mmCIF file of C-alpha atoms in Angstrom:
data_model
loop_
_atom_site.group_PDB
_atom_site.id
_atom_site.type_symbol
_atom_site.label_atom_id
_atom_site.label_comp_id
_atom_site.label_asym_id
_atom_site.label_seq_id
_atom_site.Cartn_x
_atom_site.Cartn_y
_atom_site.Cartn_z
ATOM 1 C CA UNK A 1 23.167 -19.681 -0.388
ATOM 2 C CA UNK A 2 20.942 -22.220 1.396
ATOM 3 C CA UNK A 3 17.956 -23.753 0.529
ATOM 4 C CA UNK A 4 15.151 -25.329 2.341
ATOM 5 C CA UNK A 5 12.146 -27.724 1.279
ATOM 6 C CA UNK A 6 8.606 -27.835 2.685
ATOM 7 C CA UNK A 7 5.280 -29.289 1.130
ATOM 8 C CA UNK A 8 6.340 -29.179 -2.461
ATOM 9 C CA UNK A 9 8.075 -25.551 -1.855
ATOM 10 C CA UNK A 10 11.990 -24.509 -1.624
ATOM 11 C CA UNK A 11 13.279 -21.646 -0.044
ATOM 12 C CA UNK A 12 16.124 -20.424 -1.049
ATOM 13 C CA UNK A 13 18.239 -17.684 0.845
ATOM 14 C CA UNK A 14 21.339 -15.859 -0.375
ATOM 15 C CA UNK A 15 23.451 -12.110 -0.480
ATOM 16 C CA UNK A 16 23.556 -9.720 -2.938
ATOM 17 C CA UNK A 17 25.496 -6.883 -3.851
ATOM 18 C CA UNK A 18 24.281 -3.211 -2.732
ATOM 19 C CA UNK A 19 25.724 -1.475 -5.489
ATOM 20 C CA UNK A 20 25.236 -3.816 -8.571
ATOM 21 C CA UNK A 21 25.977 -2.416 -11.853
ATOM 22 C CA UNK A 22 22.881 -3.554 -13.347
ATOM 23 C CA UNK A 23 20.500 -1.510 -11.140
ATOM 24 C CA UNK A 24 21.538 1.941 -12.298
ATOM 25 C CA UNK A 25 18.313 3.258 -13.161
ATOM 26 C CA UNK A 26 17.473 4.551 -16.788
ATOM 27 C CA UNK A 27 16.765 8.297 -17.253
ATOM 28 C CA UNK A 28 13.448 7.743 -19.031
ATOM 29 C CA UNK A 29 10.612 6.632 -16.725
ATOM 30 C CA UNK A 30 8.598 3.440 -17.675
ATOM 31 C CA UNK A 31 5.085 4.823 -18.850
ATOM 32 C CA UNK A 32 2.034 3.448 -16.623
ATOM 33 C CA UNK A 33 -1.576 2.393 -17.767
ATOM 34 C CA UNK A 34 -4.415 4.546 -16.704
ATOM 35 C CA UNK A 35 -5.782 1.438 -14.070
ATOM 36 C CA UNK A 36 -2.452 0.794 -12.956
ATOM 37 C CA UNK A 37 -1.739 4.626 -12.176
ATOM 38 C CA UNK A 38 -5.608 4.518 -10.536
ATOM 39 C CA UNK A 39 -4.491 1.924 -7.919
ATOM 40 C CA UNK A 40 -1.221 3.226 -7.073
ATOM 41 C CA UNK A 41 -3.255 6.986 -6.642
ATOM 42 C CA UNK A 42 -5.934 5.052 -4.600
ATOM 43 C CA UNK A 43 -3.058 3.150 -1.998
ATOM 44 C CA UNK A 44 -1.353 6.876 -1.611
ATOM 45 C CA UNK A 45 -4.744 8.130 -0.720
ATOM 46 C CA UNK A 46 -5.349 5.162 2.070
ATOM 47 C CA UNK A 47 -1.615 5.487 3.606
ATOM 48 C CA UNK A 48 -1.769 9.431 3.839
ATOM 49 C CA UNK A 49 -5.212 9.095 5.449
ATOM 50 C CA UNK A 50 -4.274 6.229 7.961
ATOM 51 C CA UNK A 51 -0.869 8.791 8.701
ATOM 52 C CA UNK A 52 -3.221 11.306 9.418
ATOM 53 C CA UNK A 53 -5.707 9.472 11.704
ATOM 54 C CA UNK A 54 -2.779 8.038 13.910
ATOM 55 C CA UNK A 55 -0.757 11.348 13.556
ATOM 56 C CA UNK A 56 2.199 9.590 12.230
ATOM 57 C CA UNK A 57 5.241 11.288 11.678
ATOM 58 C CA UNK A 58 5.561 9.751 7.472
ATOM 59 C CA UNK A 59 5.788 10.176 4.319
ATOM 60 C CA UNK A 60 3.670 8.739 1.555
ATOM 61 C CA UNK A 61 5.358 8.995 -1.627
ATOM 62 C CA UNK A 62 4.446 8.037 -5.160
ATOM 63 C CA UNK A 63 7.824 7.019 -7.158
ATOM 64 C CA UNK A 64 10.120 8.886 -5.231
ATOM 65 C CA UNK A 65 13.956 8.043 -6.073
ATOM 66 C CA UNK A 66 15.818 5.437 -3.509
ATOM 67 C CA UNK A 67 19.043 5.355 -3.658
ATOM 68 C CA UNK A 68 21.260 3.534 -1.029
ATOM 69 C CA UNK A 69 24.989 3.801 -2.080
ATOM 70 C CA UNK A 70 26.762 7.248 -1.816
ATOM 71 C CA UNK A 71 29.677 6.019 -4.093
ATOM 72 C CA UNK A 72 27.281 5.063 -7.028
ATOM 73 C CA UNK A 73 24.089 7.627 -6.818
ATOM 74 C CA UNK A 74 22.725 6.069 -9.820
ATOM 75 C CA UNK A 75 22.090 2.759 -8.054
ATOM 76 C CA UNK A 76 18.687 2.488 -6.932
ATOM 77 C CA UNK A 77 15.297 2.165 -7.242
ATOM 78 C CA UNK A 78 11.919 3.867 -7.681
ATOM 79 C CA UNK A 79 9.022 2.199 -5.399
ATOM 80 C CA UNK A 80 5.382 2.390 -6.956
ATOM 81 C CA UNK A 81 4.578 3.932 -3.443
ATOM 82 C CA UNK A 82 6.954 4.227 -0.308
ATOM 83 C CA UNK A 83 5.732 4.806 3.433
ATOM 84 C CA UNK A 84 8.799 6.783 5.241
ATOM 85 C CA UNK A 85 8.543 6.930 8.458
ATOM 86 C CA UNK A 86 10.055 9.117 10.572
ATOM 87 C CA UNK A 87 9.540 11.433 8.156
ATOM 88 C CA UNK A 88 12.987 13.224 6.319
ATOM 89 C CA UNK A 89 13.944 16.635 7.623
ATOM 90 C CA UNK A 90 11.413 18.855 5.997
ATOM 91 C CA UNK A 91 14.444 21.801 5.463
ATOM 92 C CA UNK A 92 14.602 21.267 1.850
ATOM 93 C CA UNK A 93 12.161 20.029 -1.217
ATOM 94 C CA UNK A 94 12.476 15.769 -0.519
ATOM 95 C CA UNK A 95 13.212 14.803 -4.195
ATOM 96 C CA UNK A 96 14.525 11.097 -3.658
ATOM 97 C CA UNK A 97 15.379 9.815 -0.821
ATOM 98 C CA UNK A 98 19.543 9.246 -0.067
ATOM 99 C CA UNK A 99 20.261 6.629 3.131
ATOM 100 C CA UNK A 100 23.315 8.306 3.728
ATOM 101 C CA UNK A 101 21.874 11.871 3.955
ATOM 102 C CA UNK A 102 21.575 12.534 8.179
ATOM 103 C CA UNK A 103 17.252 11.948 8.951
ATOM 104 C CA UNK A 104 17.069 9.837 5.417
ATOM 105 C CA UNK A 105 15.552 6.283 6.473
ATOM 106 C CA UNK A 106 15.123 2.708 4.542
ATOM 107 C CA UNK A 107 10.864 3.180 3.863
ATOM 108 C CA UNK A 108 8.435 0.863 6.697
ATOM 109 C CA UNK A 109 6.775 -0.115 3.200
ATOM 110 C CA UNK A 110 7.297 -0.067 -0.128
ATOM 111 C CA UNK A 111 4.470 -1.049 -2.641
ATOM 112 C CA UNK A 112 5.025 -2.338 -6.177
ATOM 113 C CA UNK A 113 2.260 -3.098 -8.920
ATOM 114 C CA UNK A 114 2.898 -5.209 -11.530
ATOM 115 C CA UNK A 115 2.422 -3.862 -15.012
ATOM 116 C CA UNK A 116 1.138 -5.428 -18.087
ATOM 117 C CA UNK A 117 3.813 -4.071 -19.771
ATOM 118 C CA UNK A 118 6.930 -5.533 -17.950
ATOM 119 C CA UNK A 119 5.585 -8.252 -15.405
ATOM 120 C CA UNK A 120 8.696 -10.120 -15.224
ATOM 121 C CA UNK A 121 11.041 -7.961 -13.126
ATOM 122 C CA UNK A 122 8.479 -8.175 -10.104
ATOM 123 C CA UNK A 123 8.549 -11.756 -10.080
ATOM 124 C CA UNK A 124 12.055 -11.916 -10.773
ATOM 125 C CA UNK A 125 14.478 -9.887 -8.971
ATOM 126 C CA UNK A 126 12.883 -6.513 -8.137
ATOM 127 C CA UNK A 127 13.147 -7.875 -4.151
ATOM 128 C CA UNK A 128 16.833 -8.095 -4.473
ATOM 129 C CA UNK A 129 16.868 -4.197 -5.325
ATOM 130 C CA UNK A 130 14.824 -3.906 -2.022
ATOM 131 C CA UNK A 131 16.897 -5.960 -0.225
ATOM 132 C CA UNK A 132 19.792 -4.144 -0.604
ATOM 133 C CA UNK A 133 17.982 -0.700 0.167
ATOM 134 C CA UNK A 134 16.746 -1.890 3.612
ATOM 135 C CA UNK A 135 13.046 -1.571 3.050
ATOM 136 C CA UNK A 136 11.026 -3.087 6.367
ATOM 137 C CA UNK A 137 8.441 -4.555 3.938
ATOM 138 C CA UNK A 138 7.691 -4.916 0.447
ATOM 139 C CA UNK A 139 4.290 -5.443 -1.446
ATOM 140 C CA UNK A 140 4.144 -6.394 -4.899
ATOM 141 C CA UNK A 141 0.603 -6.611 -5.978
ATOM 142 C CA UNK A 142 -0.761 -8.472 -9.458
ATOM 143 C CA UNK A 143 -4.557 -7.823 -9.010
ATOM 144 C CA UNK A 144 -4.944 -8.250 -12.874
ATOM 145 C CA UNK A 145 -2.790 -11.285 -13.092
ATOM 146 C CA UNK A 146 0.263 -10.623 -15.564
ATOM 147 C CA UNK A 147 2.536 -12.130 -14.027
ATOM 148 C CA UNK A 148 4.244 -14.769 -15.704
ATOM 149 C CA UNK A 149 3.880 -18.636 -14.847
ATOM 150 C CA UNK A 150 7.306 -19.317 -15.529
ATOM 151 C CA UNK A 151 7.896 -18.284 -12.094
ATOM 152 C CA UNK A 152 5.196 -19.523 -10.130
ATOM 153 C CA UNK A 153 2.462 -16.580 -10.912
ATOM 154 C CA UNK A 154 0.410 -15.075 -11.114
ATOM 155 C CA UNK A 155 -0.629 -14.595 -7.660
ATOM 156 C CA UNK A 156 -2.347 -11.768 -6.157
ATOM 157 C CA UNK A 157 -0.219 -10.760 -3.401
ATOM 158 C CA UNK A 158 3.516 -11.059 -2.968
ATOM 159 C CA UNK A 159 4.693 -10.036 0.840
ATOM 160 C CA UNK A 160 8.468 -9.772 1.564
ATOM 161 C CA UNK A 161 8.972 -9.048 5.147
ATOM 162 C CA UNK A 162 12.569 -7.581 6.977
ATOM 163 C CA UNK A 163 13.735 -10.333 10.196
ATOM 164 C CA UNK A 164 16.566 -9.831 11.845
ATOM 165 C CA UNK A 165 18.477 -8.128 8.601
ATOM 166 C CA UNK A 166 16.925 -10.046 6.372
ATOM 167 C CA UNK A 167 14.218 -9.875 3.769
ATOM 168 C CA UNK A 168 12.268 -13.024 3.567
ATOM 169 C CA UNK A 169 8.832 -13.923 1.265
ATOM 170 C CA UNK A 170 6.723 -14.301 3.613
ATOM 171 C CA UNK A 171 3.416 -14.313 1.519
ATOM 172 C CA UNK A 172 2.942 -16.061 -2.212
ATOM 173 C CA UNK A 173 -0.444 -16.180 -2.926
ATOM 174 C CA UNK A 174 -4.129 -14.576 -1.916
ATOM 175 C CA UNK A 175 -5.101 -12.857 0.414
ATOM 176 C CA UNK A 176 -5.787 -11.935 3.096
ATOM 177 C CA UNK A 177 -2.514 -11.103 4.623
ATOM 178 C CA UNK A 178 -1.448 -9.357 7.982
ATOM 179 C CA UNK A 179 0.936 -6.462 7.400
ATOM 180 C CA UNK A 180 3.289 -5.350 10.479
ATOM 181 C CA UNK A 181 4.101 -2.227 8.087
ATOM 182 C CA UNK A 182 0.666 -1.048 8.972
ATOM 183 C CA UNK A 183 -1.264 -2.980 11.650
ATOM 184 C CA UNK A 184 -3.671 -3.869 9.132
ATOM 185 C CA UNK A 185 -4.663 -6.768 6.640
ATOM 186 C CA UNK A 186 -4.221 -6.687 3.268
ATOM 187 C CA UNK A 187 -6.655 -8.110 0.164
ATOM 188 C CA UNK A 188 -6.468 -8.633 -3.517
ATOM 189 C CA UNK A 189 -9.647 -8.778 -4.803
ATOM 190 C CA UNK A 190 -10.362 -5.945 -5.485
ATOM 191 C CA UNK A 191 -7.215 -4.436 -3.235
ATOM 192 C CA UNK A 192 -8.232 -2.660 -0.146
ATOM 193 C CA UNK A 193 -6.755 -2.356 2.695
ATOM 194 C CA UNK A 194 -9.010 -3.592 6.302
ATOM 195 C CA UNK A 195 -8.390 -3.227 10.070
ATOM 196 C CA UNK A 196 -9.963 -6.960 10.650
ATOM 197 C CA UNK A 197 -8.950 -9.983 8.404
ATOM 198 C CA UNK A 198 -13.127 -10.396 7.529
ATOM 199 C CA UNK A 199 -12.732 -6.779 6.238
ATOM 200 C CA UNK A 200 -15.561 -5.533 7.758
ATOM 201 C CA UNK A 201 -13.446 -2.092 8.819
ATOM 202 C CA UNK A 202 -12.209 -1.298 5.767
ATOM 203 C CA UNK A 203 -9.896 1.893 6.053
ATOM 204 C CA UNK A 204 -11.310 4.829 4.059
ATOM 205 C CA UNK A 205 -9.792 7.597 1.894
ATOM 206 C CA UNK A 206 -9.791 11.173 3.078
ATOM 207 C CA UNK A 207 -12.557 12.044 0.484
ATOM 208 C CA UNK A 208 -14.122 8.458 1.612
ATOM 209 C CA UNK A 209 -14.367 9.398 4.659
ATOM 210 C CA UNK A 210 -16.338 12.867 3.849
ATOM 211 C CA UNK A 211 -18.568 11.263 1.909
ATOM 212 C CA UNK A 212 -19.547 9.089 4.688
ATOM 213 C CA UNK A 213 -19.517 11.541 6.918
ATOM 214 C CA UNK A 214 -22.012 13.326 5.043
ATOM 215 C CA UNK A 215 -24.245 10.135 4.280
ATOM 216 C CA UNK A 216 -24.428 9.777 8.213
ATOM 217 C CA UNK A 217 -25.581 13.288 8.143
ATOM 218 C CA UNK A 218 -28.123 13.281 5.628
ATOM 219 C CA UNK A 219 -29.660 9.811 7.027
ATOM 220 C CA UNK A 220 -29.644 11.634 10.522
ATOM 221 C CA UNK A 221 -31.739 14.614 8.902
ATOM 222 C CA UNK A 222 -33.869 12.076 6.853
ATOM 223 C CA UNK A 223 -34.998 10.167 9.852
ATOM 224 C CA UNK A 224 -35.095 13.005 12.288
ATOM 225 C CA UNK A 225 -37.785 14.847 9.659
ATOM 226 C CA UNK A 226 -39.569 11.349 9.286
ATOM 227 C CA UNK A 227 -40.046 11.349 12.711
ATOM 228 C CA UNK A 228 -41.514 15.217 12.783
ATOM 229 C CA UNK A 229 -43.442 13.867 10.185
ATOM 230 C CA UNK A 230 -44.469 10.973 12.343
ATOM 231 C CA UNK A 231 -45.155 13.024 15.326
ATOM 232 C CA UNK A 232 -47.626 16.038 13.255
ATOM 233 C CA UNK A 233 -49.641 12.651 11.958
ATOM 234 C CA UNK A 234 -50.335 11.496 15.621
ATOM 235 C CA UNK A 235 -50.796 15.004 16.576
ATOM 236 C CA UNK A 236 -53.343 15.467 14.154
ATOM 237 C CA UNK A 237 -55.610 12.182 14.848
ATOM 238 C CA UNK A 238 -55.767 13.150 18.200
ATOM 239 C CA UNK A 239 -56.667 16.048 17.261
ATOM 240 C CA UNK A 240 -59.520 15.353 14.872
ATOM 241 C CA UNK A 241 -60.326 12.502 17.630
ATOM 242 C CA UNK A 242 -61.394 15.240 20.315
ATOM 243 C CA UNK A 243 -62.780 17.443 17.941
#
């Protein structure tokens, strides 16, 4: 383990076991709050849209099993949301998703939001878990705050990025922040997802983007009839001005 101090801050890098005995995951899921199952819905929506705009080969995945040791199946974990990309062979139902299995990749981006209920593992350890499945990038997002202070929180926005093997915290804080995983920044309050860091471009659900779509269309109609409208009214005064 080594450890590093800058402005106040240490750093501290070390190994971990792939296979620990303490991450064999219980059979009974943890139960989620109605807001915090809203968000996670609402960041599946905005990665399977963004797939399908840039024709990505992926997978968006809400809670799907990720298990990394073939000797102990049981050791694992469950992201919030996972982006897989390539996708996993698409012969069979994909039920979790097992590194070992031939096609079966570590997820570009794995999302985790802190609940109310148990805020302490996210600020705690949970990155160790993804550190040992070979995620590319980790989010854990506390838009409501519950983190505890004991451990530096709450803060909005925790970023854990993948260099050169190794999973470093890149991000402790606010945001904005630039994600690699998707090309894109990142914000907090409220969380939404943006193309430029003054999120003007906000990206857009599927059903966003229809609703737009038809907005643009109905203000196209509106101002084309207003200027029919327009054009009868002149019409008629020059009518009534030669008659």
């Amino acid at each position: 383990m080594t450890m590093t101090e800058s402005a106040g801050f240490a750093t501290v890098s070390y190994t971990v076991r792939r296979d620990a005995d303490a991450w064999v995951l219980p059979e009974v899921p943890v139960p989620e709050s109605h807001e915090h199952d809203l968000l996670l819905e609402y960041l599946v929506a905005l990665l399977k849209a963004w797939t399908a705009r840039t024709s990505l080969d992926a997978v968006v995945a809400r809670n799907l099993a990720l298990r990394w040791s073939e000797p102990n199946p049981k050791v694992g974990i469950d992201p919030d949301v996972a982006l897989i990309t390539p996708a996993p062979p698409r012969t069979e139902p994909l039920t979790s998703l097992r590194l070992w299995k031939p096609g079966h990749v570590p997820p570009r981006l794995a999302i985790e939001v802190v609940s109310k209920a148990h805020p302490y593992k996210d600020y705690r350890d949970i990155h160790e878990k993804y550190a040992a499945s070979g995620v590319e990038e980790l989010w854990i997002l506390d838009p409501e705050r519950h983190g505890p202070s004991t451990m530096g929180g709450p803060v909005a926005i925790q970023q854990w990025v993948r260099r050169d093997g190794v999973l470093e915290r890149t991000h402790f804080g606010d945001g904005p922040v630039f994600s690699d995983a998707i090309d894109a920044w990142l914000w907090a309050d409220p969380v939404r997802i943006s193309e430029d860091r003054e999120a003007t471009r906000p990206w857009l659900t599927q059903s966003e983007t229809e609703h737009a779509e038809k907005e643009a269309e109905r203000a196209e109609k509106e101002a084309a009839l207003a200027r029919v409208r327009e054009l009868e009214r002149e019409l008629s005064a020059l009518k009534e001005r030669r008659g």
